[in-house]
C-alpha cells in the first residue's frame, strides 16, 4: 500500500445538509459518538495536527457533518455528537436528521468503509451509545469501537472496562475494540492499521 501523506489533509466541507455531502469516489470512515467523547481529538491525533478539527470545551458544538480529505485517498467523516443536554429541541432534531441523513440520504453510502463508534472507556456505553450501536447493527455497516480516554483509568479499571465492552450484548463478538488516548497517543497506529485495511488504501 502506498503511504498516505498526512501533511496533505484538510477540511473538505462542513455540511449542514445531506445535499452538501461530497460525491467524490473515495472511501469514507465515519466517526460516531456522544458529544465530548473525543472525536475531534481522534481526528487531530490521526492526522498529526493540533487543531485541524476544533476541540470544543462545550459539548455538542459540532452541528455539521465534517468531511476531512486525507491525501485524496479517503474521507474521515466527523458526525455530530449526540447526548447533549443543553440544546433546544429544534437543534437536537436538526442534528439527529443530519446524522440519520448521513446513513440514509448519502449518495455514497456504499463508500462508507467503516464506522468508528467512540465510547468513553471510563463512562462506558451510555443509553445513547447503545441506541447508536443498535442502529449500526441494523444498517449492516461494518463498525469498530474506539475506547477513548484510556489515560483516565488505572490498569485494573482499564482491564475491567475493556472486558465489559467486549461482553456488551450490543457489541457483536469479533468487533474490533481499540483502546485510544489522545493524551498519550496510545492506539493511533492500531486505528490507522484498521482504517487502511477497511478503506483498502
PDB file of C-alpha atoms in Angstrom:
ATOM      1  CA  UNK A   1       0.000   0.000   0.000  1.00  0.00           C
ATOM      2  CA  UNK A   2       1.257   3.453  -0.902  1.00  0.00           C
ATOM      3  CA  UNK A   3       1.981   5.737   2.041  1.00  0.00           C
ATOM      4  CA  UNK A   4      -0.631   8.351   2.879  1.00  0.00           C
ATOM      5  CA  UNK A   5       0.733  11.882   3.078  1.00  0.00           C
ATOM      6  CA  UNK A   6      -0.820  13.170   6.296  1.00  0.00           C
ATOM      7  CA  UNK A   7       0.558  16.641   5.562  1.00  0.00           C
ATOM      8  CA  UNK A   8      -1.936  16.705   2.708  1.00  0.00           C
ATOM      9  CA  UNK A   9      -5.043  16.616   4.910  1.00  0.00           C
ATOM     10  CA  UNK A  10      -7.641  19.347   5.033  1.00  0.00           C
ATOM     11  CA  UNK A  11     -11.248  20.043   5.906  1.00  0.00           C
ATOM     12  CA  UNK A  12     -13.111  19.469   2.629  1.00  0.00           C
ATOM     13  CA  UNK A  13     -16.560  20.651   3.727  1.00  0.00           C
ATOM     14  CA  UNK A  14     -18.677  21.198   6.825  1.00  0.00           C
ATOM     15  CA  UNK A  15     -22.039  20.013   5.549  1.00  0.00           C
ATOM     16  CA  UNK A  16     -25.198  21.255   7.248  1.00  0.00           C
ATOM     17  CA  UNK A  17     -27.471  19.450   4.797  1.00  0.00           C
ATOM     18  CA  UNK A  18     -27.234  15.958   3.223  1.00  0.00           C
ATOM     19  CA  UNK A  19     -27.328  17.594  -0.225  1.00  0.00           C
ATOM     20  CA  UNK A  20     -23.872  19.030   0.525  1.00  0.00           C
ATOM     21  CA  UNK A  21     -22.258  15.634   1.119  1.00  0.00           C
ATOM     22  CA  UNK A  22     -19.404  15.241  -1.383  1.00  0.00           C
ATOM     23  CA  UNK A  23     -19.818  12.803  -4.249  1.00  0.00           C
ATOM     24  CA  UNK A  24     -16.116  12.035  -4.706  1.00  0.00           C
ATOM     25  CA  UNK A  25     -15.412   8.332  -5.252  1.00  0.00           C
ATOM     26  CA  UNK A  26     -13.178   7.750  -2.227  1.00  0.00           C
ATOM     27  CA  UNK A  27     -13.737   5.552   0.850  1.00  0.00           C
ATOM     28  CA  UNK A  28     -15.312   7.176   3.898  1.00  0.00           C
ATOM     29  CA  UNK A  29     -14.544   6.400   7.540  1.00  0.00           C
ATOM     30  CA  UNK A  30     -17.288   7.810   9.777  1.00  0.00           C
ATOM     31  CA  UNK A  31     -16.727   8.812  13.412  1.00  0.00           C
ATOM     32  CA  UNK A  32     -19.771   8.475  15.643  1.00  0.00           C
ATOM     33  CA  UNK A  33     -20.118   9.173  19.347  1.00  0.00           C
ATOM     34  CA  UNK A  34     -21.606  11.323  22.025  1.00  0.00           C
ATOM     35  CA  UNK A  35     -20.571  14.930  22.489  1.00  0.00           C
ATOM     36  CA  UNK A  36     -17.253  15.308  24.296  1.00  0.00           C
ATOM     37  CA  UNK A  37     -16.214  11.691  23.698  1.00  0.00           C
ATOM     38  CA  UNK A  38     -13.143  12.867  21.784  1.00  0.00           C
ATOM     39  CA  UNK A  39     -13.975  12.681  18.060  1.00  0.00           C
ATOM     40  CA  UNK A  40     -12.138  15.910  17.210  1.00  0.00           C
ATOM     41  CA  UNK A  41      -9.157  14.795  19.309  1.00  0.00           C
ATOM     42  CA  UNK A  42      -9.098  11.480  17.429  1.00  0.00           C
ATOM     43  CA  UNK A  43      -9.106  13.285  14.063  1.00  0.00           C
ATOM     44  CA  UNK A  44      -6.268  15.579  15.174  1.00  0.00           C
ATOM     45  CA  UNK A  45      -4.223  12.684  16.587  1.00  0.00           C
ATOM     46  CA  UNK A  46      -4.673  10.514  13.490  1.00  0.00           C
ATOM     47  CA  UNK A  47      -3.654  13.378  11.210  1.00  0.00           C
ATOM     48  CA  UNK A  48      -0.821  14.597  13.438  1.00  0.00           C
ATOM     49  CA  UNK A  49      -2.360  18.059  13.768  1.00  0.00           C
ATOM     50  CA  UNK A  50      -3.089  20.116  16.829  1.00  0.00           C
ATOM     51  CA  UNK A  51      -6.167  21.943  15.650  1.00  0.00           C
ATOM     52  CA  UNK A  52      -7.392  20.773  12.246  1.00  0.00           C
ATOM     53  CA  UNK A  53     -10.579  19.620  13.975  1.00  0.00           C
ATOM     54  CA  UNK A  54     -11.704  22.155  16.544  1.00  0.00           C
ATOM     55  CA  UNK A  55     -11.806  20.631  20.020  1.00  0.00           C
ATOM     56  CA  UNK A  56     -14.610  22.232  21.984  1.00  0.00           C
ATOM     57  CA  UNK A  57     -14.773  22.566  25.750  1.00  0.00           C
ATOM     58  CA  UNK A  58     -18.563  22.868  25.438  1.00  0.00           C
ATOM     59  CA  UNK A  59     -20.084  19.563  24.303  1.00  0.00           C
ATOM     60  CA  UNK A  60     -22.280  19.487  21.238  1.00  0.00           C
ATOM     61  CA  UNK A  61     -20.763  22.400  19.328  1.00  0.00           C
ATOM     62  CA  UNK A  62     -20.383  20.438  16.086  1.00  0.00           C
ATOM     63  CA  UNK A  63     -23.663  20.860  14.217  1.00  0.00           C
ATOM     64  CA  UNK A  64     -22.349  19.808  10.833  1.00  0.00           C
ATOM     65  CA  UNK A  65     -21.016  16.672   9.217  1.00  0.00           C
ATOM     66  CA  UNK A  66     -17.328  17.462   8.709  1.00  0.00           C
ATOM     67  CA  UNK A  67     -15.520  15.727   5.845  1.00  0.00           C
ATOM     68  CA  UNK A  68     -11.717  15.687   6.184  1.00  0.00           C
ATOM     69  CA  UNK A  69      -9.919  14.884   2.933  1.00  0.00           C
ATOM     70  CA  UNK A  70      -6.835  12.763   3.671  1.00  0.00           C
ATOM     71  CA  UNK A  71      -4.412  12.958   0.735  1.00  0.00           C
ATOM     72  CA  UNK A  72      -7.266  12.458  -1.735  1.00  0.00           C
ATOM     73  CA  UNK A  73      -7.368   8.797  -0.659  1.00  0.00           C
ATOM     74  CA  UNK A  74     -10.126   8.784   1.965  1.00  0.00           C
ATOM     75  CA  UNK A  75     -12.515  10.938   3.955  1.00  0.00           C
ATOM     76  CA  UNK A  76     -12.595  10.989   7.727  1.00  0.00           C
ATOM     77  CA  UNK A  77     -16.192  11.969   8.443  1.00  0.00           C
ATOM     78  CA  UNK A  78     -16.905  13.542  11.846  1.00  0.00           C
ATOM     79  CA  UNK A  79     -20.618  13.127  12.600  1.00  0.00           C
ATOM     80  CA  UNK A  80     -22.455  15.473  15.002  1.00  0.00           C
ATOM     81  CA  UNK A  81     -22.182  14.384  18.628  1.00  0.00           C
ATOM     82  CA  UNK A  82     -25.256  13.174  20.457  1.00  0.00           C
ATOM     83  CA  UNK A  83     -26.335  13.040  24.095  1.00  0.00           C
ATOM     84  CA  UNK A  84     -26.088  16.785  24.722  1.00  0.00           C
ATOM     85  CA  UNK A  85     -28.424  18.115  27.377  1.00  0.00           C
ATOM     86  CA  UNK A  86     -28.338  21.875  26.930  1.00  0.00           C
ATOM     87  CA  UNK A  87     -29.602  22.233  23.386  1.00  0.00           C
ATOM     88  CA  UNK A  88     -33.059  23.352  22.254  1.00  0.00           C
ATOM     89  CA  UNK A  89     -35.262  20.566  20.828  1.00  0.00           C
ATOM     90  CA  UNK A  90     -35.180  22.035  17.320  1.00  0.00           C
ATOM     91  CA  UNK A  91     -31.349  21.887  17.263  1.00  0.00           C
ATOM     92  CA  UNK A  92     -31.370  18.323  18.560  1.00  0.00           C
ATOM     93  CA  UNK A  93     -33.847  17.434  15.822  1.00  0.00           C
ATOM     94  CA  UNK A  94     -31.624  19.050  13.190  1.00  0.00           C
ATOM     95  CA  UNK A  95     -28.556  17.151  14.348  1.00  0.00           C
ATOM     96  CA  UNK A  96     -30.458  13.897  14.549  1.00  0.00           C
ATOM     97  CA  UNK A  97     -31.697  14.465  10.981  1.00  0.00           C
ATOM     98  CA  UNK A  98     -28.143  15.222   9.815  1.00  0.00           C
ATOM     99  CA  UNK A  99     -26.674  12.046  11.291  1.00  0.00           C
ATOM    100  CA  UNK A 100     -29.604   9.986  10.080  1.00  0.00           C
ATOM    101  CA  UNK A 101     -29.235  11.659   6.685  1.00  0.00           C
ATOM    102  CA  UNK A 102     -25.612  10.545   6.517  1.00  0.00           C
ATOM    103  CA  UNK A 103     -26.733   6.922   6.702  1.00  0.00           C
ATOM    104  CA  UNK A 104     -29.998   7.203   4.739  1.00  0.00           C
ATOM    105  CA  UNK A 105     -29.504  10.026   2.187  1.00  0.00           C
ATOM    106  CA  UNK A 106     -25.801   9.669   1.485  1.00  0.00           C
ATOM    107  CA  UNK A 107     -25.355   9.180  -2.253  1.00  0.00           C
ATOM    108  CA  UNK A 108     -22.050   7.484  -1.431  1.00  0.00           C
ATOM    109  CA  UNK A 109     -23.257   5.209   1.361  1.00  0.00           C
ATOM    110  CA  UNK A 110     -21.624   2.296  -0.463  1.00  0.00           C
ATOM    111  CA  UNK A 111     -18.297   4.076   0.061  1.00  0.00           C
ATOM    112  CA  UNK A 112     -18.598   4.026   3.853  1.00  0.00           C
ATOM    113  CA  UNK A 113     -15.844   1.505   4.540  1.00  0.00           C
ATOM    114  CA  UNK A 114     -16.111   1.607   8.333  1.00  0.00           C
ATOM    115  CA  UNK A 115     -17.848   3.414  11.184  1.00  0.00           C
ATOM    116  CA  UNK A 116     -15.752   4.115  14.268  1.00  0.00           C
ATOM    117  CA  UNK A 117     -18.076   4.159  17.264  1.00  0.00           C
ATOM    118  CA  UNK A 118     -16.334   6.115  20.031  1.00  0.00           C
ATOM    119  CA  UNK A 119     -17.144   5.209  23.624  1.00  0.00           C
ATOM    120  CA  UNK A 120     -15.609   6.861  26.685  1.00  0.00           C
ATOM    121  CA  UNK A 121     -13.906   3.934  28.427  1.00  0.00           C
ATOM    122  CA  UNK A 122     -14.315   5.421  31.883  1.00  0.00           C
ATOM    123  CA  UNK A 123     -18.032   6.151  31.415  1.00  0.00           C
ATOM    124  CA  UNK A 124     -18.874   3.018  29.431  1.00  0.00           C
ATOM    125  CA  UNK A 125     -21.711   2.816  26.883  1.00  0.00           C
ATOM    126  CA  UNK A 126     -24.480   5.342  27.643  1.00  0.00           C
ATOM    127  CA  UNK A 127     -28.113   4.813  26.634  1.00  0.00           C
ATOM    128  CA  UNK A 128     -27.410   6.964  23.551  1.00  0.00           C
ATOM    129  CA  UNK A 129     -24.363   4.841  22.697  1.00  0.00           C
ATOM    130  CA  UNK A 130     -26.458   1.679  22.931  1.00  0.00           C
ATOM    131  CA  UNK A 131     -29.072   3.225  20.637  1.00  0.00           C
ATOM    132  CA  UNK A 132     -26.321   4.025  18.112  1.00  0.00           C
ATOM    133  CA  UNK A 133     -24.788   0.546  18.375  1.00  0.00           C
ATOM    134  CA  UNK A 134     -28.206  -0.966  17.635  1.00  0.00           C
ATOM    135  CA  UNK A 135     -28.696   1.430  14.728  1.00  0.00           C
ATOM    136  CA  UNK A 136     -25.330   0.418  13.257  1.00  0.00           C
ATOM    137  CA  UNK A 137     -26.236  -3.250  13.639  1.00  0.00           C
ATOM    138  CA  UNK A 138     -29.484  -2.569  11.733  1.00  0.00           C
ATOM    139  CA  UNK A 139     -27.705  -0.767   8.888  1.00  0.00           C
ATOM    140  CA  UNK A 140     -25.311  -3.680   8.479  1.00  0.00           C
ATOM    141  CA  UNK A 141     -22.373  -1.288   8.060  1.00  0.00           C
ATOM    142  CA  UNK A 142     -19.047  -2.576   9.391  1.00  0.00           C
ATOM    143  CA  UNK A 143     -18.051  -0.858  12.614  1.00  0.00           C
ATOM    144  CA  UNK A 144     -15.357  -0.905  15.253  1.00  0.00           C
ATOM    145  CA  UNK A 145     -15.354   0.520  18.767  1.00  0.00           C
ATOM    146  CA  UNK A 146     -12.717   3.054  19.788  1.00  0.00           C
ATOM    147  CA  UNK A 147     -12.493   3.169  23.599  1.00  0.00           C
ATOM    148  CA  UNK A 148     -11.349   6.736  24.272  1.00  0.00           C
ATOM    149  CA  UNK A 149      -9.652   8.443  27.229  1.00  0.00           C
ATOM    150  CA  UNK A 150      -7.831   5.298  28.374  1.00  0.00           C
ATOM    151  CA  UNK A 151      -5.347   7.506  30.250  1.00  0.00           C
ATOM    152  CA  UNK A 152      -8.115   8.378  32.732  1.00  0.00           C
ATOM    153  CA  UNK A 153      -8.149   4.821  34.163  1.00  0.00           C
ATOM    154  CA  UNK A 154      -5.629   2.811  36.163  1.00  0.00           C
ATOM    155  CA  UNK A 155      -4.565  -0.599  34.918  1.00  0.00           C
ATOM    156  CA  UNK A 156      -7.186  -2.554  36.870  1.00  0.00           C
ATOM    157  CA  UNK A 157     -10.048  -0.233  35.950  1.00  0.00           C
ATOM    158  CA  UNK A 158      -8.995  -0.206  32.318  1.00  0.00           C
ATOM    159  CA  UNK A 159      -8.873  -4.005  32.084  1.00  0.00           C
ATOM    160  CA  UNK A 160     -12.311  -4.305  33.697  1.00  0.00           C
ATOM    161  CA  UNK A 161     -13.801  -1.630  31.425  1.00  0.00           C
ATOM    162  CA  UNK A 162     -12.400  -3.247  28.264  1.00  0.00           C
ATOM    163  CA  UNK A 163     -13.722  -6.645  29.358  1.00  0.00           C
ATOM    164  CA  UNK A 164     -17.158  -5.114  29.983  1.00  0.00           C
ATOM    165  CA  UNK A 165     -17.141  -3.603  26.489  1.00  0.00           C
ATOM    166  CA  UNK A 166     -16.144  -6.919  24.907  1.00  0.00           C
ATOM    167  CA  UNK A 167     -19.008  -8.630  26.746  1.00  0.00           C
ATOM    168  CA  UNK A 168     -21.615  -5.973  25.946  1.00  0.00           C
ATOM    169  CA  UNK A 169     -24.691  -7.521  24.277  1.00  0.00           C
ATOM    170  CA  UNK A 170     -24.872  -4.789  21.618  1.00  0.00           C
ATOM    171  CA  UNK A 171     -21.242  -5.195  20.549  1.00  0.00           C
ATOM    172  CA  UNK A 172     -21.144  -8.347  18.398  1.00  0.00           C
ATOM    173  CA  UNK A 173     -18.428 -10.922  19.019  1.00  0.00           C
ATOM    174  CA  UNK A 174     -15.378 -10.189  16.909  1.00  0.00           C
ATOM    175  CA  UNK A 175     -15.984  -6.416  16.739  1.00  0.00           C
ATOM    176  CA  UNK A 176     -12.591  -4.686  16.991  1.00  0.00           C
ATOM    177  CA  UNK A 177     -12.281  -2.729  20.262  1.00  0.00           C
ATOM    178  CA  UNK A 178      -9.340  -0.339  20.156  1.00  0.00           C
ATOM    179  CA  UNK A 179      -8.122   1.437  23.324  1.00  0.00           C
ATOM    180  CA  UNK A 180      -7.193   5.031  22.481  1.00  0.00           C
ATOM    181  CA  UNK A 181      -5.814   8.097  24.223  1.00  0.00           C
ATOM    182  CA  UNK A 182      -5.281  11.452  22.537  1.00  0.00           C
ATOM    183  CA  UNK A 183      -3.092  12.425  25.517  1.00  0.00           C
ATOM    184  CA  UNK A 184      -0.572   9.593  25.163  1.00  0.00           C
ATOM    185  CA  UNK A 185      -1.103   8.659  21.504  1.00  0.00           C
ATOM    186  CA  UNK A 186      -1.980   5.106  22.518  1.00  0.00           C
ATOM    187  CA  UNK A 187      -3.904   3.298  19.799  1.00  0.00           C
ATOM    188  CA  UNK A 188      -3.058   5.691  16.955  1.00  0.00           C
ATOM    189  CA  UNK A 189      -1.139   3.073  14.949  1.00  0.00           C
ATOM    190  CA  UNK A 190      -3.748   0.371  15.609  1.00  0.00           C
ATOM    191  CA  UNK A 191      -6.582   2.649  14.464  1.00  0.00           C
ATOM    192  CA  UNK A 192      -4.658   3.584  11.312  1.00  0.00           C
ATOM    193  CA  UNK A 193      -3.988  -0.087  10.569  1.00  0.00           C
ATOM    194  CA  UNK A 194      -7.706  -0.807  10.782  1.00  0.00           C
ATOM    195  CA  UNK A 195      -8.624   2.224   8.653  1.00  0.00           C
ATOM    196  CA  UNK A 196      -6.159   1.371   5.895  1.00  0.00           C
ATOM    197  CA  UNK A 197      -7.393  -2.196   5.840  1.00  0.00           C
ATOM    198  CA  UNK A 198     -11.077  -1.150   5.718  1.00  0.00           C
ATOM    199  CA  UNK A 199     -10.522   1.584   3.108  1.00  0.00           C
ATOM    200  CA  UNK A 200      -8.014  -0.522   1.154  1.00  0.00           C
ATOM    201  CA  UNK A 201      -5.540   2.361   0.901  1.00  0.00           C
TER     202      UNK A 201
END
